[in-house]
Amino acid sequence: METDCTRDELRADGAAVAPLPTGTRLLHIGPHKTGTTSIQGALFAAKDEMARHGVEWPAATRHPMEAVLAACARTGMLGDTAPTERHWQRLLEQVRATGRRTSVLSSEFFADAPDDETVARVVEQLGGDRVHVLVTLRPLARIMPSQWQQYVQNGLRMGYEDWLAHMLSKPPYEKPNPSFWRRHRHDRLVERWARVAGAERVTVVVVDDRDREGLMRTFETLLGLPKGLLRPVPDAANRSLTLAETEMLRNLNKEFRANELPAELYSQLVRNGAVMHMKNTCTPGSGDVKICTPRWAVEAAAEIGAEMAERVGGMGVRVLGDLRLLSAVDATEAAVVAEPRIAPEVAAQALYGALAAAAAAPVRHTAAAKSRTVHQTSSGELVRVLGHRCLKRLRLRLRLRLR
C-alpha cells in the first residue's frame, strides 16, 4: 500500500508516523528559536477549525507565557509584571475543560524547567500519562545569533563575539546567560523530560530550515489534522533584529544600566516601546547587515551538535527528521566583516516608539524640576528624572486598574 507522506511525516527509520491517540495532550516545549512562535501563531489562528476536527487549543492567547513561567518558577522579562501561580492554575482549568478530547499546548519556556521535580509537576498536572512531549531542535549555529539578540532585547550589554566566547569557551559557560545551556544543551533537555514522561511519550522533531512549512505538516500529522490546515501567520513583532538594530539597543542598554533606571521602565519604554515599534514598522532590506557567527564558533557549535545528536539518538525517543542536521556546517554561516549602520528612519521609529510609550503615561511636573531649566541639568540626570516620573505614573495607573 502506498503512503503519501512528506519528509517530516517520516520517522528516522523511514516508517510513516501515525497520529497520536485520541485524548492525548500534546505538550510542545520548544526550546527557544526552533519555530515556536511560528507554530504557536498557526495553532492559535486555526483553533476553531482544529476544534471541529477534535483538537483543542485550551489557552486563551497565542502564547500562555505567564502561566508557563509561573509553572517553571521563572521570572518574566526584565521589568514585566511577575507571573503568579494564579496564571498557571487558570491554564490548568482550561486544559481540564477539554475533557477527553485531544489538546495541544506550546511554549518554549517549558524548556526552562530547572529540574526533574518541576518537570514532573508540570507533566502530572497536565494529565500524567496523557501527556506526549514534543521537542523541536535546530542547529546551534542557527540558534546562537537569534538567541543573543533576544537576550539584548532583555537588557544584555555584551557584544556578540564576547558572548560567544563566554558560552563556548569560558567554563562554567553560565555567564552572562545561564538559561542558554539549560535550553540548548538539547540532549540534556530531551533526557530530562524523557526521564519523567517516559521515552515512549517523547517525540523529537529536527527542524529543516529548507522546508519552511515542514513543522506545520508534522503537527498536523501528529494531531490527526487535515494537511494544509495550519498556515503561517505573519508576525513582524517576532522578527529578529539586524546587527545595527541590536548594536543600537545594546548601547542603549549600557546607558540605561549606567543611569540606574528602574527595570519597569525598560519594559514600558524600551522593549515594548522603542523596539516593538521599530520591528513593526521597519522591514530589514538587502543592505542590512545580519548577525553573523565567526567560523570558530560555527565549528564549535557543530561539534557540540554532533555530540548531542548521538546522545539523543540513543535515548529511545521517537525522532522525526535527520539528526545529522544538528552538526552540519553551512559555509554561509561564517561571519562576514561589515560595518553595521543604523538607517535614520529606523532610529527615528525607535525614538518615536519610546516617546509614544512615554506619552501614554503622562506625568505632572514636580517643584524640583521647575526650579531648573533643561539646559542647566545634565543629560544623565534628565534621563533619571524622566524615567522615575514615567515609572511613578505607570505604577499609579496600575494601582487604579487593579481597584
PDB file of N, CA, C and O in Angstrom, residues 293-342:
ATOM      1  N   THR A 293      28.029  34.650  12.615  1.00  0.00           N
ATOM      2  CA  THR A 293      28.823  33.932  13.609  1.00  0.00           C
ATOM      3  C   THR A 293      30.216  33.635  13.067  1.00  0.00           C
ATOM      4  O   THR A 293      30.340  33.128  11.950  1.00  0.00           O
ATOM      5  N   PRO A 294      31.272  33.928  13.828  1.00  0.00           N
ATOM      6  CA  PRO A 294      32.629  33.629  13.367  1.00  0.00           C
ATOM      7  C   PRO A 294      32.847  32.129  13.171  1.00  0.00           C
ATOM      8  O   PRO A 294      32.195  31.311  13.821  1.00  0.00           O
ATOM      9  N   ARG A 295      33.757  31.799  12.282  1.00  0.00           N
ATOM     10  CA  ARG A 295      33.976  30.407  11.891  1.00  0.00           C
ATOM     11  C   ARG A 295      34.285  29.503  13.088  1.00  0.00           C
ATOM     12  O   ARG A 295      33.781  28.393  13.180  1.00  0.00           O
ATOM     13  N   TRP A 296      35.107  29.998  14.011  1.00  0.00           N
ATOM     14  CA  TRP A 296      35.487  29.158  15.153  1.00  0.00           C
ATOM     15  C   TRP A 296      34.257  28.760  15.966  1.00  0.00           C
ATOM     16  O   TRP A 296      34.164  27.627  16.467  1.00  0.00           O
ATOM     17  N   ALA A 297      33.291  29.681  16.097  1.00  0.00           N
ATOM     18  CA  ALA A 297      32.091  29.396  16.877  1.00  0.00           C
ATOM     19  C   ALA A 297      31.160  28.446  16.128  1.00  0.00           C
ATOM     20  O   ALA A 297      30.519  27.581  16.741  1.00  0.00           O
ATOM     21  N   VAL A 298      31.073  28.602  14.804  1.00  0.00           N
ATOM     22  CA  VAL A 298      30.261  27.686  13.998  1.00  0.00           C
ATOM     23  C   VAL A 298      30.789  26.257  14.146  1.00  0.00           C
ATOM     24  O   VAL A 298      30.006  25.308  14.341  1.00  0.00           O
ATOM     25  N   GLU A 299      32.094  26.095  14.080  1.00  0.00           N
ATOM     26  CA  GLU A 299      32.681  24.758  14.190  1.00  0.00           C
ATOM     27  C   GLU A 299      32.525  24.192  15.603  1.00  0.00           C
ATOM     28  O   GLU A 299      32.253  22.996  15.775  1.00  0.00           O
ATOM     29  N   ALA A 300      32.675  25.049  16.604  1.00  0.00           N
ATOM     30  CA  ALA A 300      32.479  24.586  17.983  1.00  0.00           C
ATOM     31  C   ALA A 300      31.036  24.148  18.206  1.00  0.00           C
ATOM     32  O   ALA A 300      30.767  23.127  18.852  1.00  0.00           O
ATOM     33  N   ALA A 301      30.097  24.913  17.658  1.00  0.00           N
ATOM     34  CA  ALA A 301      28.683  24.560  17.784  1.00  0.00           C
ATOM     35  C   ALA A 301      28.374  23.252  17.076  1.00  0.00           C
ATOM     36  O   ALA A 301      27.574  22.440  17.557  1.00  0.00           O
ATOM     37  N   ALA A 302      29.003  23.026  15.924  1.00  0.00           N
ATOM     38  CA  ALA A 302      28.786  21.783  15.177  1.00  0.00           C
ATOM     39  C   ALA A 302      29.293  20.575  15.961  1.00  0.00           C
ATOM     40  O   ALA A 302      28.661  19.508  15.964  1.00  0.00           O
ATOM     41  N   GLU A 303      30.422  20.730  16.639  1.00  0.00           N
ATOM     42  CA  GLU A 303      30.949  19.633  17.458  1.00  0.00           C
ATOM     43  C   GLU A 303      29.994  19.292  18.598  1.00  0.00           C
ATOM     44  O   GLU A 303      29.725  18.119  18.879  1.00  0.00           O
ATOM     45  N   ILE A 304      29.485  20.316  19.254  1.00  0.00           N
ATOM     46  CA  ILE A 304      28.511  20.086  20.324  1.00  0.00           C
ATOM     47  C   ILE A 304      27.246  19.465  19.748  1.00  0.00           C
ATOM     48  O   ILE A 304      26.655  18.554  20.336  1.00  0.00           O
ATOM     49  N   GLY A 305      26.824  19.935  18.568  1.00  0.00           N
ATOM     50  CA  GLY A 305      25.637  19.388  17.923  1.00  0.00           C
ATOM     51  C   GLY A 305      25.770  17.910  17.617  1.00  0.00           C
ATOM     52  O   GLY A 305      24.823  17.132  17.779  1.00  0.00           O
ATOM     53  N   ALA A 306      26.958  17.498  17.156  1.00  0.00           N
ATOM     54  CA  ALA A 306      27.190  16.075  16.855  1.00  0.00           C
ATOM     55  C   ALA A 306      27.103  15.235  18.119  1.00  0.00           C
ATOM     56  O   ALA A 306      26.518  14.140  18.119  1.00  0.00           O
ATOM     57  N   GLU A 307      27.669  15.740  19.191  1.00  0.00           N
ATOM     58  CA  GLU A 307      27.609  15.025  20.469  1.00  0.00           C
ATOM     59  C   GLU A 307      26.170  14.908  20.960  1.00  0.00           C
ATOM     60  O   GLU A 307      25.732  13.838  21.415  1.00  0.00           O
ATOM     61  N   MET A 308      25.421  15.991  20.854  1.00  0.00           N
ATOM     62  CA  MET A 308      24.028  15.972  21.297  1.00  0.00           C
ATOM     63  C   MET A 308      23.195  15.027  20.442  1.00  0.00           C
ATOM     64  O   MET A 308      22.359  14.280  20.955  1.00  0.00           O
ATOM     65  N   ALA A 309      23.416  15.053  19.128  1.00  0.00           N
ATOM     66  CA  ALA A 309      22.658  14.187  18.225  1.00  0.00           C
ATOM     67  C   ALA A 309      22.890  12.713  18.554  1.00  0.00           C
ATOM     68  O   ALA A 309      21.957  11.902  18.555  1.00  0.00           O
ATOM     69  N   GLU A 310      24.137  12.364  18.830  1.00  0.00           N
ATOM     70  CA  GLU A 310      24.457  10.970  19.148  1.00  0.00           C
ATOM     71  C   GLU A 310      23.744  10.526  20.420  1.00  0.00           C
ATOM     72  O   GLU A 310      23.187   9.426  20.491  1.00  0.00           O
ATOM     73  N   ARG A 311      23.735  11.397  21.424  1.00  0.00           N
ATOM     74  CA  ARG A 311      23.086  11.045  22.677  1.00  0.00           C
ATOM     75  C   ARG A 311      21.570  10.949  22.514  1.00  0.00           C
ATOM     76  O   ARG A 311      20.937  10.016  23.034  1.00  0.00           O
ATOM     77  N   VAL A 312      20.962  11.900  21.808  1.00  0.00           N
ATOM     78  CA  VAL A 312      19.513  11.866  21.596  1.00  0.00           C
ATOM     79  C   VAL A 312      19.118  10.608  20.825  1.00  0.00           C
ATOM     80  O   VAL A 312      18.108   9.951  21.140  1.00  0.00           O
ATOM     81  N   GLY A 313      19.924  10.255  19.830  1.00  0.00           N
ATOM     82  CA  GLY A 313      19.624   9.068  19.026  1.00  0.00           C
ATOM     83  C   GLY A 313      19.646   7.776  19.814  1.00  0.00           C
ATOM     84  O   GLY A 313      19.045   6.773  19.390  1.00  0.00           O
ATOM     85  N   GLY A 314      20.307   7.776  20.958  1.00  0.00           N
ATOM     86  CA  GLY A 314      20.386   6.560  21.763  1.00  0.00           C
ATOM     87  C   GLY A 314      19.453   6.530  22.953  1.00  0.00           C
ATOM     88  O   GLY A 314      19.549   5.630  23.795  1.00  0.00           O
ATOM     89  N   MET A 315      18.538   7.485  23.043  1.00  0.00           N
ATOM     90  CA  MET A 315      17.652   7.576  24.213  1.00  0.00           C
ATOM     91  C   MET A 315      16.361   6.788  24.093  1.00  0.00           C
ATOM     92  O   MET A 315      15.612   6.667  25.056  1.00  0.00           O
ATOM     93  N   GLY A 316      16.059   6.311  22.903  1.00  0.00           N
ATOM     94  CA  GLY A 316      14.820   5.562  22.719  1.00  0.00           C
ATOM     95  C   GLY A 316      13.609   6.421  22.450  1.00  0.00           C
ATOM     96  O   GLY A 316      12.482   5.901  22.380  1.00  0.00           O
ATOM     97  N   VAL A 317      13.796   7.720  22.295  1.00  0.00           N
ATOM     98  CA  VAL A 317      12.674   8.594  21.947  1.00  0.00           C
ATOM     99  C   VAL A 317      12.443   8.540  20.444  1.00  0.00           C
ATOM    100  O   VAL A 317      13.335   8.157  19.677  1.00  0.00           O
ATOM    101  N   ARG A 318      11.248   8.896  20.013  1.00  0.00           N
ATOM    102  CA  ARG A 318      10.961   8.929  18.580  1.00  0.00           C
ATOM    103  C   ARG A 318      11.591  10.176  17.966  1.00  0.00           C
ATOM    104  O   ARG A 318      11.442  11.277  18.488  1.00  0.00           O
ATOM    105  N   VAL A 319      12.286   9.988  16.856  1.00  0.00           N
ATOM    106  CA  VAL A 319      12.936  11.098  16.176  1.00  0.00           C
ATOM    107  C   VAL A 319      12.336  11.253  14.787  1.00  0.00           C
ATOM    108  O   VAL A 319      12.302  10.303  13.998  1.00  0.00           O
ATOM    109  N   LEU A 320      11.855  12.459  14.489  1.00  0.00           N
ATOM    110  CA  LEU A 320      11.365  12.794  13.155  1.00  0.00           C
ATOM    111  C   LEU A 320      12.339  13.780  12.533  1.00  0.00           C
ATOM    112  O   LEU A 320      12.597  14.842  13.108  1.00  0.00           O
ATOM    113  N   GLY A 321      12.867  13.442  11.378  1.00  0.00           N
ATOM    114  CA  GLY A 321      13.861  14.287  10.740  1.00  0.00           C
ATOM    115  C   GLY A 321      15.255  13.702  10.888  1.00  0.00           C
ATOM    116  O   GLY A 321      15.449  12.614  11.431  1.00  0.00           O
ATOM    117  N   ASP A 322      16.234  14.431  10.420  1.00  0.00           N
ATOM    118  CA  ASP A 322      17.608  13.953  10.329  1.00  0.00           C
ATOM    119  C   ASP A 322      18.462  14.601  11.410  1.00  0.00           C
ATOM    120  O   ASP A 322      18.765  15.799  11.361  1.00  0.00           O
ATOM    121  N   LEU A 323      18.886  13.809  12.395  1.00  0.00           N
ATOM    122  CA  LEU A 323      19.715  14.322  13.479  1.00  0.00           C
ATOM    123  C   LEU A 323      21.061  14.853  12.983  1.00  0.00           C
ATOM    124  O   LEU A 323      21.698  15.672  13.656  1.00  0.00           O
ATOM    125  N   ARG A 324      21.489  14.412  11.813  1.00  0.00           N
ATOM    126  CA  ARG A 324      22.767  14.894  11.290  1.00  0.00           C
ATOM    127  C   ARG A 324      22.732  16.386  10.992  1.00  0.00           C
ATOM    128  O   ARG A 324      23.784  17.035  10.939  1.00  0.00           O
ATOM    129  N   LEU A 325      21.546  16.962  10.809  1.00  0.00           N
ATOM    130  CA  LEU A 325      21.445  18.403  10.568  1.00  0.00           C
ATOM    131  C   LEU A 325      21.964  19.214  11.750  1.00  0.00           C
ATOM    132  O   LEU A 325      22.392  20.357  11.578  1.00  0.00           O
ATOM    133  N   LEU A 326      21.935  18.628  12.944  1.00  0.00           N
ATOM    134  CA  LEU A 326      22.358  19.361  14.133  1.00  0.00           C
ATOM    135  C   LEU A 326      23.858  19.621  14.159  1.00  0.00           C
ATOM    136  O   LEU A 326      24.329  20.478  14.914  1.00  0.00           O
ATOM    137  N   SER A 327      24.608  18.904  13.338  1.00  0.00           N
ATOM    138  CA  SER A 327      26.056  19.108  13.302  1.00  0.00           C
ATOM    139  C   SER A 327      26.550  19.558  11.935  1.00  0.00           C
ATOM    140  O   SER A 327      27.761  19.632  11.698  1.00  0.00           O
ATOM    141  N   ALA A 328      25.620  19.861  11.031  1.00  0.00           N
ATOM    142  CA  ALA A 328      26.027  20.299   9.691  1.00  0.00           C
ATOM    143  C   ALA A 328      26.626  21.700   9.766  1.00  0.00           C
ATOM    144  O   ALA A 328      26.164  22.548  10.524  1.00  0.00           O
ATOM    145  N   VAL A 329      27.678  21.928   8.983  1.00  0.00           N
ATOM    146  CA  VAL A 329      28.326  23.241   8.919  1.00  0.00           C
ATOM    147  C   VAL A 329      28.035  23.854   7.565  1.00  0.00           C
ATOM    148  O   VAL A 329      28.416  23.314   6.524  1.00  0.00           O
ATOM    149  N   ASP A 330      27.332  24.983   7.593  1.00  0.00           N
ATOM    150  CA  ASP A 330      26.992  25.705   6.373  1.00  0.00           C
ATOM    151  C   ASP A 330      28.022  26.803   6.170  1.00  0.00           C
ATOM    152  O   ASP A 330      28.236  27.648   7.044  1.00  0.00           O
ATOM    153  N   ALA A 331      28.671  26.791   5.017  1.00  0.00           N
ATOM    154  CA  ALA A 331      29.720  27.774   4.748  1.00  0.00           C
ATOM    155  C   ALA A 331      29.197  29.198   4.831  1.00  0.00           C
ATOM    156  O   ALA A 331      29.935  30.131   5.159  1.00  0.00           O
ATOM    157  N   THR A 332      27.922  29.400   4.557  1.00  0.00           N
ATOM    158  CA  THR A 332      27.361  30.759   4.572  1.00  0.00           C
ATOM    159  C   THR A 332      27.158  31.277   5.993  1.00  0.00           C
ATOM    160  O   THR A 332      26.881  32.454   6.187  1.00  0.00           O
ATOM    161  N   GLU A 333      27.294  30.376   7.002  1.00  0.00           N
ATOM    162  CA  GLU A 333      27.104  30.806   8.376  1.00  0.00           C
ATOM    163  C   GLU A 333      28.319  31.544   8.931  1.00  0.00           C
ATOM    164  O   GLU A 333      28.237  32.204   9.956  1.00  0.00           O
ATOM    165  N   ALA A 334      29.469  31.414   8.276  1.00  0.00           N
ATOM    166  CA  ALA A 334      30.671  32.071   8.770  1.00  0.00           C
ATOM    167  C   ALA A 334      30.504  33.584   8.686  1.00  0.00           C
ATOM    168  O   ALA A 334      29.818  34.103   7.808  1.00  0.00           O
ATOM    169  N   ALA A 335      31.172  34.281   9.585  1.00  0.00           N
ATOM    170  CA  ALA A 335      30.991  35.724   9.688  1.00  0.00           C
ATOM    171  C   ALA A 335      31.508  36.462   8.467  1.00  0.00           C
ATOM    172  O   ALA A 335      32.519  36.110   7.880  1.00  0.00           O
ATOM    173  N   VAL A 336      30.779  37.485   8.088  1.00  0.00           N
ATOM    174  CA  VAL A 336      31.191  38.397   7.018  1.00  0.00           C
ATOM    175  C   VAL A 336      31.479  39.743   7.674  1.00  0.00           C
ATOM    176  O   VAL A 336      30.644  40.295   8.379  1.00  0.00           O
ATOM    177  N   VAL A 337      32.699  40.243   7.469  1.00  0.00           N
ATOM    178  CA  VAL A 337      33.080  41.509   8.105  1.00  0.00           C
ATOM    179  C   VAL A 337      32.362  42.656   7.402  1.00  0.00           C
ATOM    180  O   VAL A 337      32.526  42.867   6.205  1.00  0.00           O
ATOM    181  N   ALA A 338      31.548  43.371   8.147  1.00  0.00           N
ATOM    182  CA  ALA A 338      30.810  44.507   7.597  1.00  0.00           C
ATOM    183  C   ALA A 338      30.485  45.454   8.724  1.00  0.00           C
ATOM    184  O   ALA A 338      30.308  45.042   9.871  1.00  0.00           O
ATOM    185  N   GLU A 339      30.397  46.737   8.404  1.00  0.00           N
ATOM    186  CA  GLU A 339      30.117  47.756   9.400  1.00  0.00           C
ATOM    187  C   GLU A 339      28.608  47.956   9.517  1.00  0.00           C
ATOM    188  O   GLU A 339      27.954  48.338   8.548  1.00  0.00           O
ATOM    189  N   PRO A 340      28.054  47.686  10.700  1.00  0.00           N
ATOM    190  CA  PRO A 340      26.609  47.891  10.866  1.00  0.00           C
ATOM    191  C   PRO A 340      26.285  49.376  10.948  1.00  0.00           C
ATOM    192  O   PRO A 340      26.906  50.114  11.709  1.00  0.00           O
ATOM    193  N   ARG A 341      25.330  49.811  10.159  1.00  0.00           N
ATOM    194  CA  ARG A 341      24.923  51.214  10.186  1.00  0.00           C
ATOM    195  C   ARG A 341      23.406  51.282  10.323  1.00  0.00           C
ATOM    196  O   ARG A 341      22.680  50.690   9.527  1.00  0.00           O
ATOM    197  N   ILE A 342      22.968  52.022  11.304  1.00  0.00           N
ATOM    198  CA  ILE A 342      21.529  52.151  11.525  1.00  0.00           C
ATOM    199  C   ILE A 342      20.972  53.209  10.589  1.00  0.00           C
ATOM    200  O   ILE A 342      21.503  54.314  10.483  1.00  0.00           O
TER     201      ILE A 342
END
